[in-house]
Amino acid sequence: MLEENCRNCKEAITGNFCPNCGQRRYKRINRAYVLEEIQDIFVDVNKGFFYSVLKILRNPGKTAREYVDGNRVDHYKPIALTFVLAGISIFVSVSLLNFNDIMRKYTEQQHINSKFMSDIFTVISSYYAILMIFLLPVFAFITRIPFKKLGHNYYEHIVMNSYVVSYYTIVSLIVMYPILFLFRQNPEKMMLVSQSTFLILPFILMWFFKGFYNQIPLKKIIVKILAVLALTLLTYILVVVVSTIAFILYGVFVDKAVLEYAKPK
């Protein structure tokens, strides 16, 4: 293979990649190049998107541990993966399941006549995948507290939780959404199925952290997961209380229209 200079840093390249910056040897962008890129990202089961999805389905904790420990060349970047999966999830829930309209019908059936509460239900149900991504820093803070002595820092916990969110989203796409599609004409049953899926989260966390810390006894993992759930509940209560107080204060002193928005009709 002939030597050439890297188009990025000008370092001499004798192989397929620059030894200085890691950029691939120059290839002109043509049909073959584009097809190769698509294959690398989505089609090749030995690396990239589908490779990571399959690895996560088999054992999310073990897959996350491999990535955190440095085995990353074949893996789709975990945080990027959560965004891709969230985009797929939102497309399915909004465009195919038409969750927005279904949730409005549900709130009408439940006599929830506050536009604010109706909108909250709709946003959470339709866009939960993207909400979970924005909450990754919070999840990481919560999980790090019980697992702190095991040596992983806050940012590693962000990556770990991105794998948990990815696994939950994949399971939802494969299992929950087909069931929701069957009940799309019955908003109450759809809401029941949708809410019940959150009950599997403790078991997902248990399986994940047992796979990640396979040297730790299961009983110890369970205790730490219970601590995570307790901290999550406390955080939720705190956020609800603070948000409610802030909402009321804003309505009283800044814009009274927001109180009308929340008031039942």
PDB file of C-alpha atoms in Angstrom:
ATOM      1  CA  MET A   1       0.000   0.000   0.000  1.00  0.00           C
ATOM      2  CA  LEU A   2       1.465   3.333  -1.067  1.00  0.00           C
ATOM      3  CA  GLU A   3       2.282   5.974   1.492  1.00  0.00           C
ATOM      4  CA  GLU A   4       0.225   9.186   1.445  1.00  0.00           C
ATOM      5  CA  ASN A   5      -0.317  12.135   3.772  1.00  0.00           C
ATOM      6  CA  CYS A   6      -3.349  12.359   6.040  1.00  0.00           C
ATOM      7  CA  ARG A   7      -5.873  14.921   4.743  1.00  0.00           C
ATOM      8  CA  ASN A   8      -6.562  15.978   8.356  1.00  0.00           C
ATOM      9  CA  CYS A   9      -3.158  16.313  10.098  1.00  0.00           C
ATOM     10  CA  LYS A  10      -0.707  15.714   7.210  1.00  0.00           C
ATOM     11  CA  GLU A  11       0.909  12.726   8.966  1.00  0.00           C
ATOM     12  CA  ALA A  12       2.285  10.016   6.666  1.00  0.00           C
ATOM     13  CA  ILE A  13      -0.106   7.050   6.303  1.00  0.00           C
ATOM     14  CA  THR A  14       1.033   3.571   5.278  1.00  0.00           C
ATOM     15  CA  GLY A  15      -2.022   1.625   6.467  1.00  0.00           C
ATOM     16  CA  ASN A  16      -5.769   2.238   6.351  1.00  0.00           C
ATOM     17  CA  PHE A  17      -5.779   4.762   9.218  1.00  0.00           C
ATOM     18  CA  CYS A  18      -3.640   7.722  10.249  1.00  0.00           C
ATOM     19  CA  PRO A  19      -1.322   6.747  13.151  1.00  0.00           C
ATOM     20  CA  ASN A  20      -1.568  10.298  14.545  1.00  0.00           C
ATOM     21  CA  CYS A  21      -5.261  11.310  14.452  1.00  0.00           C
ATOM     22  CA  GLY A  22      -6.955   8.034  13.514  1.00  0.00           C
ATOM     23  CA  GLN A  23      -8.660   9.310  10.364  1.00  0.00           C
ATOM     24  CA  ARG A  24      -9.288   6.735   7.646  1.00  0.00           C
ATOM     25  CA  ARG A  25      -7.119   6.868   4.502  1.00  0.00           C
ATOM     26  CA  TYR A  26      -8.664   9.175   1.909  1.00  0.00           C
ATOM     27  CA  LYS A  27     -11.370   7.696  -0.294  1.00  0.00           C
ATOM     28  CA  ARG A  28     -13.288   9.700  -2.826  1.00  0.00           C
ATOM     29  CA  ILE A  29     -16.976   9.936  -1.923  1.00  0.00           C
ATOM     30  CA  ASN A  30     -18.877   7.886  -4.465  1.00  0.00           C
ATOM     31  CA  ARG A  31     -21.607   5.272  -4.518  1.00  0.00           C
ATOM     32  CA  ALA A  32     -19.387   2.570  -3.042  1.00  0.00           C
ATOM     33  CA  TYR A  33     -18.281   4.902  -0.233  1.00  0.00           C
ATOM     34  CA  VAL A  34     -21.868   5.782   0.728  1.00  0.00           C
ATOM     35  CA  LEU A  35     -22.989   2.145   0.639  1.00  0.00           C
ATOM     36  CA  GLU A  36     -20.010   1.181   2.811  1.00  0.00           C
ATOM     37  CA  GLU A  37     -20.892   3.876   5.353  1.00  0.00           C
ATOM     38  CA  ILE A  38     -24.499   2.686   5.531  1.00  0.00           C
ATOM     39  CA  GLN A  39     -23.317  -0.893   5.963  1.00  0.00           C
ATOM     40  CA  ASP A  40     -20.876   0.056   8.728  1.00  0.00           C
ATOM     41  CA  ILE A  41     -23.542   1.919  10.686  1.00  0.00           C
ATOM     42  CA  PHE A  42     -26.696  -0.129  10.252  1.00  0.00           C
ATOM     43  CA  VAL A  43     -26.252  -3.376   8.346  1.00  0.00           C
ATOM     44  CA  ASP A  44     -23.061  -5.028   9.573  1.00  0.00           C
ATOM     45  CA  VAL A  45     -24.013  -7.313  12.489  1.00  0.00           C
ATOM     46  CA  ASN A  46     -20.364  -7.471  13.581  1.00  0.00           C
ATOM     47  CA  LYS A  47     -20.186  -3.785  14.460  1.00  0.00           C
ATOM     48  CA  GLY A  48     -22.229  -0.584  14.545  1.00  0.00           C
ATOM     49  CA  PHE A  49     -25.913   0.003  15.267  1.00  0.00           C
ATOM     50  CA  PHE A  50     -27.400  -3.490  14.932  1.00  0.00           C
ATOM     51  CA  TYR A  51     -24.366  -5.088  16.526  1.00  0.00           C
ATOM     52  CA  SER A  52     -24.851  -2.904  19.610  1.00  0.00           C
ATOM     53  CA  VAL A  53     -28.616  -3.509  19.680  1.00  0.00           C
ATOM     54  CA  LEU A  54     -28.129  -7.288  19.560  1.00  0.00           C
ATOM     55  CA  LYS A  55     -25.423  -7.172  22.241  1.00  0.00           C
ATOM     56  CA  ILE A  56     -27.664  -5.048  24.492  1.00  0.00           C
ATOM     57  CA  LEU A  57     -30.591  -7.432  24.040  1.00  0.00           C
ATOM     58  CA  ARG A  58     -28.428 -10.405  25.001  1.00  0.00           C
ATOM     59  CA  ASN A  59     -26.829  -8.826  28.058  1.00  0.00           C
ATOM     60  CA  PRO A  60     -27.023  -5.031  28.561  1.00  0.00           C
ATOM     61  CA  GLY A  61     -24.865  -5.016  31.684  1.00  0.00           C
ATOM     62  CA  LYS A  62     -22.053  -7.051  30.145  1.00  0.00           C
ATOM     63  CA  THR A  63     -22.161  -4.906  26.984  1.00  0.00           C
ATOM     64  CA  ALA A  64     -21.932  -1.705  29.018  1.00  0.00           C
ATOM     65  CA  ARG A  65     -19.021  -3.115  31.026  1.00  0.00           C
ATOM     66  CA  GLU A  66     -17.138  -3.950  27.826  1.00  0.00           C
ATOM     67  CA  TYR A  67     -17.618  -0.406  26.570  1.00  0.00           C
ATOM     68  CA  VAL A  68     -16.665   1.253  29.863  1.00  0.00           C
ATOM     69  CA  ASP A  69     -13.571  -0.959  30.124  1.00  0.00           C
ATOM     70  CA  GLY A  70     -12.390   0.198  26.699  1.00  0.00           C
ATOM     71  CA  ASN A  71     -13.693  -2.353  24.164  1.00  0.00           C
ATOM     72  CA  ARG A  72     -15.342   0.294  21.948  1.00  0.00           C
ATOM     73  CA  VAL A  73     -14.213  -0.066  18.347  1.00  0.00           C
ATOM     74  CA  ASP A  74     -17.204  -2.155  17.188  1.00  0.00           C
ATOM     75  CA  HIS A  75     -19.860  -0.501  19.365  1.00  0.00           C
ATOM     76  CA  TYR A  76     -22.239   2.271  18.400  1.00  0.00           C
ATOM     77  CA  LYS A  77     -21.643   5.139  20.843  1.00  0.00           C
ATOM     78  CA  PRO A  78     -24.116   4.552  23.701  1.00  0.00           C
ATOM     79  CA  ILE A  79     -25.414   8.108  24.118  1.00  0.00           C
ATOM     80  CA  ALA A  80     -25.853   8.468  20.351  1.00  0.00           C
ATOM     81  CA  LEU A  81     -27.649   5.107  20.381  1.00  0.00           C
ATOM     82  CA  THR A  82     -30.183   6.371  22.915  1.00  0.00           C
ATOM     83  CA  PHE A  83     -30.994   9.321  20.634  1.00  0.00           C
ATOM     84  CA  VAL A  84     -31.441   7.083  17.578  1.00  0.00           C
ATOM     85  CA  LEU A  85     -33.691   4.688  19.502  1.00  0.00           C
ATOM     86  CA  ALA A  86     -35.640   7.597  21.001  1.00  0.00           C
ATOM     87  CA  GLY A  87     -36.238   8.969  17.515  1.00  0.00           C
ATOM     88  CA  ILE A  88     -37.550   5.584  16.351  1.00  0.00           C
ATOM     89  CA  SER A  89     -39.721   5.314  19.471  1.00  0.00           C
ATOM     90  CA  ILE A  90     -41.234   8.778  18.982  1.00  0.00           C
ATOM     91  CA  PHE A  91     -41.915   8.091  15.306  1.00  0.00           C
ATOM     92  CA  VAL A  92     -43.759   4.871  16.178  1.00  0.00           C
ATOM     93  CA  SER A  93     -45.745   6.335  19.087  1.00  0.00           C
ATOM     94  CA  VAL A  94     -46.744   9.569  17.347  1.00  0.00           C
ATOM     95  CA  SER A  95     -46.982   8.641  13.681  1.00  0.00           C
ATOM     96  CA  LEU A  96     -48.007   4.968  13.773  1.00  0.00           C
ATOM     97  CA  LEU A  97     -49.820   4.602  17.105  1.00  0.00           C
ATOM     98  CA  ASN A  98     -51.165   8.172  17.038  1.00  0.00           C
ATOM     99  CA  PHE A  99     -50.582   8.406  20.777  1.00  0.00           C
ATOM    100  CA  ASN A 100     -51.321  12.144  20.947  1.00  0.00           C
ATOM    101  CA  ASP A 101     -54.962  11.769  19.891  1.00  0.00           C
ATOM    102  CA  ILE A 102     -55.420   8.599  21.941  1.00  0.00           C
ATOM    103  CA  MET A 103     -54.167  10.329  25.093  1.00  0.00           C
ATOM    104  CA  ARG A 104     -56.553  13.237  24.536  1.00  0.00           C
ATOM    105  CA  LYS A 105     -59.421  10.755  24.309  1.00  0.00           C
ATOM    106  CA  TYR A 106     -58.172   9.074  27.485  1.00  0.00           C
ATOM    107  CA  THR A 107     -58.087  12.327  29.458  1.00  0.00           C
ATOM    108  CA  GLU A 108     -61.624  13.092  28.270  1.00  0.00           C
ATOM    109  CA  GLN A 109     -62.825   9.661  29.391  1.00  0.00           C
ATOM    110  CA  GLN A 110     -61.181  10.183  32.778  1.00  0.00           C
ATOM    111  CA  HIS A 111     -62.785  13.647  33.042  1.00  0.00           C
ATOM    112  CA  ILE A 112     -59.393  15.315  33.276  1.00  0.00           C
ATOM    113  CA  ASN A 113     -60.613  18.693  32.098  1.00  0.00           C
ATOM    114  CA  SER A 114     -57.467  20.660  32.905  1.00  0.00           C
ATOM    115  CA  LYS A 115     -55.631  21.429  29.661  1.00  0.00           C
ATOM    116  CA  PHE A 116     -52.362  21.492  31.584  1.00  0.00           C
ATOM    117  CA  MET A 117     -52.842  17.967  32.985  1.00  0.00           C
ATOM    118  CA  SER A 118     -54.049  16.695  29.609  1.00  0.00           C
ATOM    119  CA  ASP A 119     -50.939  18.072  27.894  1.00  0.00           C
ATOM    120  CA  ILE A 120     -48.674  16.603  30.589  1.00  0.00           C
ATOM    121  CA  PHE A 121     -50.176  13.122  30.099  1.00  0.00           C
ATOM    122  CA  THR A 122     -49.815  13.424  26.329  1.00  0.00           C
ATOM    123  CA  VAL A 123     -46.188  14.586  26.379  1.00  0.00           C
ATOM    124  CA  ILE A 124     -45.054  11.961  28.903  1.00  0.00           C
ATOM    125  CA  SER A 125     -46.814   9.113  27.075  1.00  0.00           C
ATOM    126  CA  SER A 126     -45.746  10.099  23.557  1.00  0.00           C
ATOM    127  CA  TYR A 127     -42.241  11.399  24.192  1.00  0.00           C
ATOM    128  CA  TYR A 128     -41.102   9.401  27.228  1.00  0.00           C
ATOM    129  CA  ALA A 129     -38.025   8.114  25.338  1.00  0.00           C
ATOM    130  CA  ILE A 130     -36.588  11.593  24.828  1.00  0.00           C
ATOM    131  CA  LEU A 131     -37.536  12.593  28.387  1.00  0.00           C
ATOM    132  CA  MET A 132     -35.511   9.649  29.717  1.00  0.00           C
ATOM    133  CA  ILE A 133     -32.488  10.871  27.740  1.00  0.00           C
ATOM    134  CA  PHE A 134     -32.722  14.331  29.280  1.00  0.00           C
ATOM    135  CA  LEU A 135     -32.938  12.649  32.686  1.00  0.00           C
ATOM    136  CA  LEU A 136     -29.742  10.614  32.157  1.00  0.00           C
ATOM    137  CA  PRO A 137     -27.649  13.025  34.311  1.00  0.00           C
ATOM    138  CA  VAL A 138     -30.195  12.591  37.123  1.00  0.00           C
ATOM    139  CA  PHE A 139     -30.275   8.805  36.757  1.00  0.00           C
ATOM    140  CA  ALA A 140     -26.465   8.754  36.813  1.00  0.00           C
ATOM    141  CA  PHE A 141     -26.377  10.789  40.024  1.00  0.00           C
ATOM    142  CA  ILE A 142     -28.891   8.426  41.649  1.00  0.00           C
ATOM    143  CA  THR A 143     -27.229   5.139  40.632  1.00  0.00           C
ATOM    144  CA  ARG A 144     -23.758   6.339  41.547  1.00  0.00           C
ATOM    145  CA  ILE A 145     -24.680   6.862  45.206  1.00  0.00           C
ATOM    146  CA  PRO A 146     -25.321   3.166  46.072  1.00  0.00           C
ATOM    147  CA  PHE A 147     -22.613   1.920  43.662  1.00  0.00           C
ATOM    148  CA  LYS A 148     -19.993   4.588  44.445  1.00  0.00           C
ATOM    149  CA  LYS A 149     -17.617   2.249  46.312  1.00  0.00           C
ATOM    150  CA  LEU A 150     -17.334   0.003  43.239  1.00  0.00           C
ATOM    151  CA  GLY A 151     -15.115   2.601  41.562  1.00  0.00           C
ATOM    152  CA  HIS A 152     -16.963   4.097  38.586  1.00  0.00           C
ATOM    153  CA  ASN A 153     -17.261   7.854  38.250  1.00  0.00           C
ATOM    154  CA  TYR A 154     -20.318   9.982  37.492  1.00  0.00           C
ATOM    155  CA  TYR A 155     -19.686  10.137  33.734  1.00  0.00           C
ATOM    156  CA  GLU A 156     -19.299   6.372  33.520  1.00  0.00           C
ATOM    157  CA  HIS A 157     -22.677   6.116  35.228  1.00  0.00           C
ATOM    158  CA  ILE A 158     -24.140   8.337  32.491  1.00  0.00           C
ATOM    159  CA  VAL A 159     -22.913   5.795  29.934  1.00  0.00           C
ATOM    160  CA  MET A 160     -24.204   2.915  32.045  1.00  0.00           C
ATOM    161  CA  ASN A 161     -27.649   4.489  32.317  1.00  0.00           C
ATOM    162  CA  SER A 162     -27.709   5.174  28.576  1.00  0.00           C
ATOM    163  CA  TYR A 163     -27.478   1.396  28.114  1.00  0.00           C
ATOM    164  CA  VAL A 164     -30.360   0.897  30.565  1.00  0.00           C
ATOM    165  CA  VAL A 165     -32.491   3.446  28.689  1.00  0.00           C
ATOM    166  CA  SER A 166     -31.541   1.878  25.347  1.00  0.00           C
ATOM    167  CA  TYR A 167     -32.507  -1.587  26.565  1.00  0.00           C
ATOM    168  CA  TYR A 168     -35.840  -0.332  27.904  1.00  0.00           C
ATOM    169  CA  THR A 169     -36.562   1.445  24.608  1.00  0.00           C
ATOM    170  CA  ILE A 170     -35.665  -1.629  22.542  1.00  0.00           C
ATOM    171  CA  VAL A 171     -37.946  -3.839  24.661  1.00  0.00           C
ATOM    172  CA  SER A 172     -40.726  -1.271  24.336  1.00  0.00           C
ATOM    173  CA  LEU A 173     -40.373  -1.230  20.537  1.00  0.00           C
ATOM    174  CA  ILE A 174     -40.317  -5.020  20.271  1.00  0.00           C
ATOM    175  CA  VAL A 175     -42.871  -5.998  22.929  1.00  0.00           C
ATOM    176  CA  MET A 176     -44.936  -3.056  24.190  1.00  0.00           C
ATOM    177  CA  TYR A 177     -45.708  -1.196  20.965  1.00  0.00           C
ATOM    178  CA  PRO A 178     -47.206  -4.218  19.143  1.00  0.00           C
ATOM    179  CA  ILE A 179     -49.501  -4.772  22.164  1.00  0.00           C
ATOM    180  CA  LEU A 180     -50.439  -1.092  22.218  1.00  0.00           C
ATOM    181  CA  PHE A 181     -51.248  -1.297  18.510  1.00  0.00           C
ATOM    182  CA  LEU A 182     -53.756  -4.090  19.229  1.00  0.00           C
ATOM    183  CA  PHE A 183     -55.493  -1.898  21.845  1.00  0.00           C
ATOM    184  CA  ARG A 184     -55.287   1.370  19.886  1.00  0.00           C
ATOM    185  CA  GLN A 185     -59.096   1.637  19.826  1.00  0.00           C
ATOM    186  CA  ASN A 186     -59.279   1.379  23.609  1.00  0.00           C
ATOM    187  CA  PRO A 187     -57.435   4.285  25.307  1.00  0.00           C
ATOM    188  CA  GLU A 188     -57.952   2.901  28.834  1.00  0.00           C
ATOM    189  CA  LYS A 189     -56.336  -0.447  28.014  1.00  0.00           C
ATOM    190  CA  MET A 190     -53.542   1.287  26.109  1.00  0.00           C
ATOM    191  CA  MET A 191     -52.793   3.472  29.111  1.00  0.00           C
ATOM    192  CA  LEU A 192     -52.856   0.438  31.420  1.00  0.00           C
ATOM    193  CA  VAL A 193     -50.376  -1.455  29.223  1.00  0.00           C
ATOM    194  CA  SER A 194     -48.172   1.635  28.860  1.00  0.00           C
ATOM    195  CA  GLN A 195     -48.038   2.252  32.616  1.00  0.00           C
ATOM    196  CA  SER A 196     -47.483  -1.428  33.463  1.00  0.00           C
ATOM    197  CA  THR A 197     -44.238  -1.509  31.469  1.00  0.00           C
ATOM    198  CA  PHE A 198     -42.604   0.719  34.086  1.00  0.00           C
ATOM    199  CA  LEU A 199     -43.053  -2.150  36.548  1.00  0.00           C
ATOM    200  CA  ILE A 200     -40.318  -4.089  34.739  1.00  0.00           C
ATOM    201  CA  LEU A 201     -37.726  -1.347  35.350  1.00  0.00           C
ATOM    202  CA  PRO A 202     -36.594  -2.745  38.743  1.00  0.00           C
ATOM    203  CA  PHE A 203     -35.966  -6.128  37.099  1.00  0.00           C
ATOM    204  CA  ILE A 204     -34.128  -4.479  34.190  1.00  0.00           C
ATOM    205  CA  LEU A 205     -31.923  -2.597  36.666  1.00  0.00           C
ATOM    206  CA  MET A 206     -31.276  -5.810  38.611  1.00  0.00           C
ATOM    207  CA  TRP A 207     -30.296  -7.735  35.476  1.00  0.00           C
ATOM    208  CA  PHE A 208     -28.210  -4.846  34.161  1.00  0.00           C
ATOM    209  CA  PHE A 209     -26.138  -4.277  37.291  1.00  0.00           C
ATOM    210  CA  LYS A 210     -25.712  -8.006  37.894  1.00  0.00           C
ATOM    211  CA  GLY A 211     -24.310  -8.241  34.356  1.00  0.00           C
ATOM    212  CA  PHE A 212     -22.134  -5.161  34.869  1.00  0.00           C
ATOM    213  CA  TYR A 213     -20.843  -6.200  38.314  1.00  0.00           C
ATOM    214  CA  ASN A 214     -20.863  -9.962  37.801  1.00  0.00           C
ATOM    215  CA  GLN A 215     -18.419 -10.417  40.682  1.00  0.00           C
ATOM    216  CA  ILE A 216     -20.930  -8.961  43.175  1.00  0.00           C
ATOM    217  CA  PRO A 217     -23.428 -11.343  44.887  1.00  0.00           C
ATOM    218  CA  LEU A 218     -27.036 -10.998  43.714  1.00  0.00           C
ATOM    219  CA  LYS A 219     -28.265 -10.145  47.228  1.00  0.00           C
ATOM    220  CA  LYS A 220     -25.928  -7.171  47.377  1.00  0.00           C
ATOM    221  CA  ILE A 221     -27.104  -6.017  43.926  1.00  0.00           C
ATOM    222  CA  ILE A 222     -30.745  -6.258  45.055  1.00  0.00           C
ATOM    223  CA  VAL A 223     -30.040  -4.124  48.130  1.00  0.00           C
ATOM    224  CA  LYS A 224     -28.367  -1.479  45.983  1.00  0.00           C
ATOM    225  CA  ILE A 225     -31.244  -1.520  43.459  1.00  0.00           C
ATOM    226  CA  LEU A 226     -33.724  -0.985  46.313  1.00  0.00           C
ATOM    227  CA  ALA A 227     -31.629   2.018  47.350  1.00  0.00           C
ATOM    228  CA  VAL A 228     -31.729   3.300  43.751  1.00  0.00           C
ATOM    229  CA  LEU A 229     -35.537   2.961  43.674  1.00  0.00           C
ATOM    230  CA  ALA A 230     -35.893   4.742  47.015  1.00  0.00           C
ATOM    231  CA  LEU A 231     -33.669   7.601  45.864  1.00  0.00           C
ATOM    232  CA  THR A 232     -35.611   7.803  42.580  1.00  0.00           C
ATOM    233  CA  LEU A 233     -38.894   8.088  44.475  1.00  0.00           C
ATOM    234  CA  LEU A 234     -37.501  10.793  46.759  1.00  0.00           C
ATOM    235  CA  THR A 235     -36.127  12.688  43.762  1.00  0.00           C
ATOM    236  CA  TYR A 236     -39.500  12.455  41.998  1.00  0.00           C
ATOM    237  CA  ILE A 237     -41.353  13.794  45.047  1.00  0.00           C
ATOM    238  CA  LEU A 238     -38.843  16.622  45.428  1.00  0.00           C
ATOM    239  CA  VAL A 239     -39.130  17.581  41.741  1.00  0.00           C
ATOM    240  CA  VAL A 240     -42.942  17.547  41.879  1.00  0.00           C
ATOM    241  CA  VAL A 241     -43.038  19.700  45.032  1.00  0.00           C
ATOM    242  CA  VAL A 242     -40.468  22.218  43.775  1.00  0.00           C
ATOM    243  CA  SER A 243     -42.063  22.385  40.306  1.00  0.00           C
ATOM    244  CA  THR A 244     -45.522  22.906  41.771  1.00  0.00           C
ATOM    245  CA  ILE A 245     -44.353  25.704  44.058  1.00  0.00           C
ATOM    246  CA  ALA A 246     -42.415  27.350  41.209  1.00  0.00           C
ATOM    247  CA  PHE A 247     -45.442  27.045  38.899  1.00  0.00           C
ATOM    248  CA  ILE A 248     -47.765  28.640  41.457  1.00  0.00           C
ATOM    249  CA  LEU A 249     -45.340  31.450  42.283  1.00  0.00           C
ATOM    250  CA  TYR A 250     -44.865  32.174  38.582  1.00  0.00           C
ATOM    251  CA  GLY A 251     -48.613  32.282  38.088  1.00  0.00           C
ATOM    252  CA  VAL A 252     -49.206  34.568  41.060  1.00  0.00           C
ATOM    253  CA  PHE A 253     -46.379  37.058  40.529  1.00  0.00           C
ATOM    254  CA  VAL A 254     -45.519  36.903  36.808  1.00  0.00           C
ATOM    255  CA  ASP A 255     -48.251  35.587  34.547  1.00  0.00           C
ATOM    256  CA  LYS A 256     -51.698  34.713  35.868  1.00  0.00           C
ATOM    257  CA  ALA A 257     -52.560  33.086  32.544  1.00  0.00           C
ATOM    258  CA  VAL A 258     -50.625  29.947  33.546  1.00  0.00           C
ATOM    259  CA  LEU A 259     -53.017  29.439  36.481  1.00  0.00           C
ATOM    260  CA  GLU A 260     -55.936  29.601  34.087  1.00  0.00           C
ATOM    261  CA  TYR A 261     -54.137  27.060  31.921  1.00  0.00           C
ATOM    262  CA  ALA A 262     -53.926  24.639  34.869  1.00  0.00           C
ATOM    263  CA  LYS A 263     -57.406  25.334  36.242  1.00  0.00           C
ATOM    264  CA  PRO A 264     -60.097  22.697  35.513  1.00  0.00           C
ATOM    265  CA  LYS A 265     -62.721  23.938  33.081  1.00  0.00           C
TER     266      LYS A 265
END
